[in-house]
Short mmCIF file of C-alpha atoms and ligand atoms in Angstrom, two decimals:
data_model
loop_
_atom_site.label_atom_id
_atom_site.label_comp_id
_atom_site.label_asym_id
_atom_site.label_seq_id
_atom_site.Cartn_x
_atom_site.Cartn_y
_atom_site.Cartn_z
CA MET A 1 13.07 -8.90 -2.26
CA GLU A 2 14.76 -10.64 -5.13
CA PHE A 3 14.00 -11.40 -8.47
CA CYS A 4 14.54 -14.88 -9.14
CA PRO A 5 14.07 -17.50 -12.28
CA SER A 6 10.63 -19.03 -11.44
CA PRO A 7 10.53 -22.42 -10.21
CA ALA A 8 8.38 -25.32 -12.13
CA PRO A 9 5.85 -26.23 -11.09
CA LEU A 10 4.86 -22.69 -9.83
CA THR A 11 2.73 -22.83 -6.33
CA LEU A 12 1.09 -19.77 -4.65
CA PRO A 13 0.19 -20.22 -1.54
CA ILE A 14 -2.58 -18.04 -0.03
CA ASP A 15 -0.48 -15.75 2.00
CA GLU A 16 2.04 -14.69 -0.41
CA VAL A 17 1.95 -12.04 -3.58
CA HIS A 18 3.91 -12.88 -6.37
CA ILE A 19 5.36 -10.21 -8.28
CA TRP A 20 6.86 -10.77 -11.97
CA ARG A 21 9.19 -8.64 -13.51
CA ALA A 22 9.26 -8.25 -17.58
CA GLU A 23 11.99 -6.32 -18.97
CA LEU A 24 10.17 -5.78 -22.58
CA GLN A 25 13.07 -4.84 -24.73
CA THR A 26 14.30 -8.34 -24.04
CA LEU A 27 10.97 -9.93 -24.80
CA HIS A 28 10.42 -8.34 -28.11
CA SER A 29 11.02 -11.01 -30.36
CA LEU A 30 8.20 -13.02 -28.47
CA ILE A 31 5.50 -10.99 -30.01
CA PRO A 32 4.82 -13.26 -33.08
CA THR A 33 4.26 -16.15 -30.11
CA LEU A 34 2.47 -13.74 -28.03
CA LEU A 35 0.01 -12.26 -30.28
CA PRO A 36 -2.21 -15.39 -31.37
CA LEU A 37 -2.92 -15.93 -27.61
CA LEU A 38 -4.97 -12.68 -27.24
CA SER A 39 -8.72 -12.31 -27.95
CA GLU A 40 -9.96 -10.70 -30.61
CA ASP A 41 -11.24 -7.64 -28.67
CA GLU A 42 -7.44 -7.40 -27.33
CA GLN A 43 -5.87 -7.62 -31.09
CA ALA A 44 -8.51 -4.93 -32.28
CA ARG A 45 -7.03 -3.22 -28.70
CA ALA A 46 -3.54 -3.44 -30.05
CA ASN A 47 -4.09 -2.40 -33.89
CA ARG A 48 -5.71 0.82 -32.51
CA PHE A 49 -2.82 2.07 -30.91
CA TYR A 50 -1.38 4.91 -33.45
CA PHE A 51 2.25 4.21 -32.69
CA ARG A 52 3.95 0.82 -33.31
CA LYS A 53 5.79 0.76 -29.75
CA ASP A 54 2.25 1.22 -28.01
CA HIS A 55 0.67 -1.45 -30.17
CA ASP A 56 3.96 -3.72 -29.70
CA ARG A 57 3.93 -2.88 -25.52
CA PHE A 58 0.43 -3.85 -25.09
CA ILE A 59 0.70 -7.56 -27.23
CA LEU A 60 3.42 -8.25 -24.90
CA ALA A 61 2.46 -7.25 -21.80
CA ARG A 62 -1.12 -8.46 -22.20
CA GLY A 63 0.55 -11.59 -23.89
CA ILE A 64 2.88 -12.19 -20.71
CA LEU A 65 -0.07 -11.75 -18.56
CA ARG A 66 -2.09 -14.50 -20.12
CA VAL A 67 0.79 -16.89 -19.74
CA LEU A 68 1.82 -15.93 -16.30
CA LEU A 69 -2.00 -16.54 -15.21
CA GLY A 70 -2.35 -19.69 -17.67
CA ARG A 71 0.80 -20.93 -15.50
CA TYR A 72 -1.05 -20.41 -12.24
CA LEU A 73 -4.64 -21.96 -13.50
CA ASP A 74 -3.33 -24.48 -15.26
CA LEU A 75 -5.35 -23.42 -18.36
CA PRO A 76 -4.01 -22.86 -21.52
CA PRO A 77 -3.53 -18.60 -22.12
CA GLN A 78 -5.76 -18.33 -25.00
CA GLN A 79 -8.65 -19.61 -22.59
CA LEU A 80 -8.60 -17.15 -19.97
CA GLN A 81 -11.63 -14.69 -20.82
CA PHE A 82 -11.00 -11.06 -18.83
CA GLN A 83 -13.81 -9.02 -17.68
CA TYR A 84 -13.30 -5.57 -16.72
CA ASN A 85 -14.82 -3.67 -14.06
CA PRO A 86 -16.63 -0.24 -14.43
CA THR A 87 -13.50 1.78 -14.57
CA GLY A 88 -11.43 -0.38 -16.75
CA LYS A 89 -9.77 -2.76 -14.59
CA PRO A 90 -9.30 -6.37 -16.20
CA LEU A 91 -10.34 -9.40 -13.66
CA LEU A 92 -10.91 -13.09 -14.26
CA ASN A 93 -14.68 -14.32 -13.85
CA SER A 94 -15.85 -14.16 -10.63
CA GLN A 95 -15.64 -17.89 -10.25
CA THR A 96 -11.86 -17.80 -10.33
CA GLN A 97 -10.29 -16.47 -7.35
CA LEU A 98 -6.85 -15.62 -8.85
CA CYS A 99 -6.59 -11.69 -8.70
CA PHE A 100 -4.18 -10.01 -10.51
CA ASN A 101 -3.12 -6.65 -11.66
CA LEU A 102 -0.43 -5.03 -13.78
CA SER A 103 1.71 -1.88 -14.32
CA HIS A 104 4.17 -0.84 -17.12
CA SER A 105 6.39 1.92 -17.48
CA HIS A 106 8.71 2.50 -20.37
CA GLN A 107 10.53 -1.13 -21.10
CA LEU A 108 9.35 -2.36 -17.55
CA ALA A 109 6.34 -4.78 -16.73
CA LEU A 110 5.32 -5.73 -13.20
CA TYR A 111 2.81 -7.96 -12.35
CA ALA A 112 0.91 -8.47 -8.99
CA VAL A 113 -0.88 -12.15 -8.51
CA ALA A 114 -2.59 -13.67 -5.25
CA TRP A 115 -5.58 -15.74 -4.37
CA ASN A 116 -8.58 -14.21 -2.93
CA ARG A 117 -7.27 -10.76 -2.57
CA ASP A 118 -7.27 -7.64 -3.93
CA VAL A 119 -4.14 -6.17 -5.40
CA GLY A 120 -2.94 -2.85 -7.14
CA ILE A 121 0.36 -2.68 -8.64
CA ASP A 122 2.60 0.44 -9.99
CA VAL A 123 5.35 1.29 -11.38
CA GLU A 124 6.77 4.81 -12.85
CA GLN A 125 10.16 5.63 -14.40
CA ILE A 126 12.08 8.24 -12.17
CA SER A 127 11.89 11.11 -14.57
CA LEU A 128 13.12 14.83 -13.86
CA GLU A 129 11.08 15.69 -16.76
CA ARG A 130 7.96 15.71 -14.91
CA ASP A 131 6.96 18.78 -13.28
CA TYR A 132 6.63 16.76 -9.70
CA GLU A 133 5.93 19.93 -7.72
CA SER A 134 2.42 20.86 -9.64
CA ILE A 135 1.76 17.30 -9.96
CA ALA A 136 1.89 17.05 -6.14
CA ALA A 137 0.37 20.34 -5.38
CA ARG A 138 -2.90 19.03 -7.57
CA PHE A 139 -2.92 15.63 -6.70
CA PHE A 140 -1.42 14.95 -3.31
CA ALA A 141 -3.45 15.06 0.08
CA PRO A 142 -2.38 18.25 2.25
CA GLN A 143 -0.58 16.01 4.61
CA GLU A 144 1.77 14.45 1.86
CA GLN A 145 2.44 18.06 0.21
CA ALA A 146 3.47 19.00 3.83
CA THR A 147 5.93 16.11 4.01
CA LEU A 148 7.20 16.32 0.68
CA ASN A 149 7.76 20.17 1.30
CA GLN A 150 9.74 19.22 4.71
CA LEU A 151 12.01 16.77 2.51
CA ASN A 152 15.75 17.92 1.56
CA PRO A 153 16.03 18.51 -1.90
CA ASP A 154 17.71 16.21 -2.70
CA LEU A 155 15.30 13.38 -1.07
CA LYS A 156 12.48 15.29 -3.01
CA LEU A 157 12.11 13.37 -6.18
CA GLN A 158 12.68 10.17 -4.35
CA GLY A 159 9.59 11.03 -2.10
CA PHE A 160 7.23 12.16 -4.97
CA PHE A 161 7.67 9.00 -6.51
CA ASN A 162 7.13 6.87 -3.49
CA GLY A 163 3.61 8.79 -3.11
CA TRP A 164 2.80 8.52 -6.26
CA THR A 165 3.14 4.66 -6.71
CA ARG A 166 2.13 3.79 -3.49
CA LYS A 167 -1.15 6.30 -4.03
CA GLU A 168 -1.74 4.78 -7.60
CA ALA A 169 -0.82 0.89 -6.48
CA LEU A 170 -3.74 1.36 -3.47
CA LEU A 171 -6.16 2.68 -6.48
CA LYS A 172 -5.70 -0.14 -8.45
CA ALA A 173 -6.01 -2.50 -5.99
CA ILE A 174 -9.17 -0.77 -5.15
CA GLY A 175 -10.29 -1.03 -8.55
CA LYS A 176 -12.28 2.27 -8.72
CA GLY A 177 -9.57 4.14 -10.51
CA LEU A 178 -9.64 8.05 -10.42
CA THR A 179 -13.09 8.04 -9.40
CA LEU A 180 -11.77 8.16 -5.81
CA PRO A 181 -9.91 11.89 -5.41
CA LEU A 182 -6.39 11.44 -4.97
CA ASP A 183 -5.95 14.30 -2.83
CA GLN A 184 -8.30 12.86 0.40
CA PHE A 185 -5.89 10.25 1.45
CA ALA A 186 -2.39 9.90 2.44
CA VAL A 187 0.43 7.55 2.46
CA SER A 188 3.95 7.69 3.69
CA LEU A 189 6.37 8.95 1.17
CA SER A 190 9.62 10.28 2.99
CA PRO A 191 12.43 7.96 1.64
CA GLY A 192 13.70 5.53 4.08
CA GLU A 193 10.11 5.22 5.87
CA PRO A 194 8.06 2.31 5.55
CA ALA A 195 5.22 2.30 2.64
CA ARG A 196 2.03 2.48 4.60
CA LEU A 197 -1.50 4.32 4.02
CA LEU A 198 -1.96 7.14 6.94
CA GLN A 199 -5.60 8.11 6.42
CA ALA A 200 -8.21 8.11 3.70
CA ALA A 201 -11.61 10.32 3.65
CA TRP A 202 -13.83 8.03 1.97
CA ASN A 203 -14.95 4.41 3.24
CA LEU A 204 -12.66 1.95 1.61
CA PRO A 205 -14.05 -1.74 0.94
CA GLN A 206 -11.99 -2.75 3.87
CA SER A 207 -10.87 -0.44 6.76
CA LEU A 208 -7.61 1.17 6.61
CA ASP A 209 -5.82 -1.18 8.79
CA GLU A 210 -6.15 -3.90 6.55
CA TRP A 211 -4.81 -2.95 3.74
CA THR A 212 -1.01 -3.65 3.21
CA LEU A 213 1.55 -1.28 1.39
CA GLN A 214 4.76 -2.31 -0.13
CA ASP A 215 7.85 -0.42 -2.18
CA LEU A 216 9.68 -2.94 -4.58
CA GLN A 217 12.74 -2.74 -5.50
CA VAL A 218 12.76 -3.29 -9.37
CA GLY A 219 15.95 -1.00 -10.92
CA GLU A 220 17.62 1.88 -11.19
CA GLY A 221 15.83 4.64 -12.54
CA TYR A 222 12.20 3.16 -11.27
CA ALA A 223 9.69 3.44 -8.28
CA ALA A 224 7.20 0.81 -7.79
CA ALA A 225 4.91 -0.15 -4.79
CA VAL A 226 1.76 -3.03 -4.65
CA ALA A 227 -0.87 -2.61 -2.55
CA ALA A 228 -2.73 -5.34 -1.09
CA VAL A 229 -5.86 -6.52 1.23
CA GLY A 230 -4.33 -8.22 4.46
CA LYS A 231 -1.34 -8.02 6.80
CA ASP A 232 -0.71 -12.01 6.57
CA TRP A 233 1.40 -12.27 3.28
CA GLN A 234 4.65 -11.59 2.48
CA LEU A 235 5.92 -11.06 -1.04
CA ARG A 236 8.00 -13.35 -3.78
CA GLY A 237 9.68 -12.01 -6.89
CA TRP A 238 10.09 -13.78 -9.98
CA GLN A 239 11.61 -12.61 -13.62
CA VAL A 240 9.99 -13.32 -16.59
CA ASP A 241 12.21 -14.71 -19.29
CA ALA A 242 12.11 -16.27 -22.81
CA GLU A 243 12.24 -19.69 -21.50
CA VAL A 244 9.27 -19.58 -19.27
CA LEU A 245 7.11 -17.70 -22.11
CA MET A 246 8.32 -20.39 -24.81
CA ALA A 247 7.21 -22.90 -22.06
CA ILE A 248 3.26 -22.05 -23.18
CA GLY A 249 1.32 -25.02 -23.06
C1 COA B 1 -5.46 2.94 -14.44
C2 COA B 1 -4.98 4.10 -13.95
C3 COA B 1 -5.13 3.93 -12.46
C4 COA B 1 -3.44 3.93 -14.04
O1 COA B 1 -2.85 4.04 -15.23
P1 COA B 1 -1.44 4.22 -15.58
O2 COA B 1 -0.40 4.56 -14.48
O3 COA B 1 -1.07 4.83 -16.62
O4 COA B 1 -0.88 2.47 -16.22
P2 COA B 1 -0.44 1.20 -15.42
O5 COA B 1 0.81 1.17 -16.42
O6 COA B 1 0.14 1.40 -14.07
O7 COA B 1 -1.69 0.54 -15.42
C5 COA B 1 -2.33 0.24 -16.64
C6 COA B 1 -3.04 -1.15 -16.41
O8 COA B 1 -3.31 -1.50 -15.03
C7 COA B 1 -4.64 -2.13 -15.52
N1 COA B 1 -6.02 -1.31 -15.31
C8 COA B 1 -6.73 -0.50 -16.34
N2 COA B 1 -7.90 0.33 -15.36
C9 COA B 1 -7.45 -0.09 -14.10
C10 COA B 1 -8.55 0.41 -12.97
N3 COA B 1 -9.45 1.23 -12.99
N4 COA B 1 -7.70 -0.29 -11.58
C11 COA B 1 -6.73 -1.09 -11.60
N5 COA B 1 -5.95 -1.49 -13.09
C12 COA B 1 -6.63 -1.14 -14.00
C13 COA B 1 -5.16 -2.44 -16.77
O9 COA B 1 -4.12 -3.75 -16.80
C14 COA B 1 -4.04 -1.60 -17.27
O10 COA B 1 -2.93 -2.19 -18.52
P3 COA B 1 -3.36 -2.19 -20.08
O11 COA B 1 -3.89 -1.28 -20.34
O12 COA B 1 -2.32 -2.93 -20.64
O13 COA B 1 -4.23 -3.55 -19.74
C15 COA B 1 -5.16 5.27 -15.03
O14 COA B 1 -6.67 5.01 -14.67
C16 COA B 1 -4.81 6.65 -14.47
O15 COA B 1 -5.52 6.93 -15.17
N6 COA B 1 -3.39 6.56 -14.21
C17 COA B 1 -3.02 8.16 -14.04
C18 COA B 1 -3.44 8.46 -12.43
C19 COA B 1 -2.94 9.66 -11.92
O16 COA B 1 -2.46 10.72 -12.68
N7 COA B 1 -1.76 9.17 -10.96
C20 COA B 1 -1.16 10.53 -10.44
C21 COA B 1 -0.75 9.71 -8.98
S1 COA B 1 -0.55 11.41 -7.55
#
């Protein structure tokens, strides 16, 4: 999937999941434009970040989210009201059937948007600094650990990040956060193998084979995946650029 400049007008057919990719460092100058779009509680949250970079990243990521969702709903971004489920997943109010999720890592933010379809997205910067073997030993299912252990050493890091992002995208789509034990469901992770949910010990809101996982190629040094309900959807990718954001209604 390529990330193209977004068309105007923007339409989202019910059988599509749209992925937006934003390089936050290139959009930094838009912070003063985006800040007033945030609600009071979002601005208060931004001010509670200890580090400036986290403060700025939150404003950018949340401001972009508002602009994008506003475009789909044909509403001014500042009019959107978010609610949060018990584990903190932001949602639009229950009358709005637009589903979304976002993830950020380092300077990259990704957004998934779909009509009436639970979606979850995760991006991680691939970093050698992480002690991935102990993370896998702690959080991966036995089946995933066995697959990882059998990979050639030069494929293990990619395999680990495939597993991590696919697991987290699914958890984020379900919206129950880490209340669901990570080692009690398994995804495919071998490089080159399609992303799939292999088994789950707990009851999902939908049956196992109603979920689809897909990898996203979002740039050198990152791994990313999206999870969504259903088999009947396809991905479209759009790049967030300053022009899209400046066209704010
Ligand atoms: C939400 C969570 C699941 C992911 O967090 P993360 O990887 O740190 O962060 P991401 O950038 O991918 O996602 C954060 C965004 O997801 C959304 N989010 C928050 N809670 C969520 C939830 N329960 N479900 C779905 N989305 C959620 C928010 O929009 C949040 O962005 P914001 O804080 O700017 O509003 C978090 O609860 C967490 O604890 N993650 C760590 C999981 C872990 O150890 N994974 C190992 C996998 S093997």
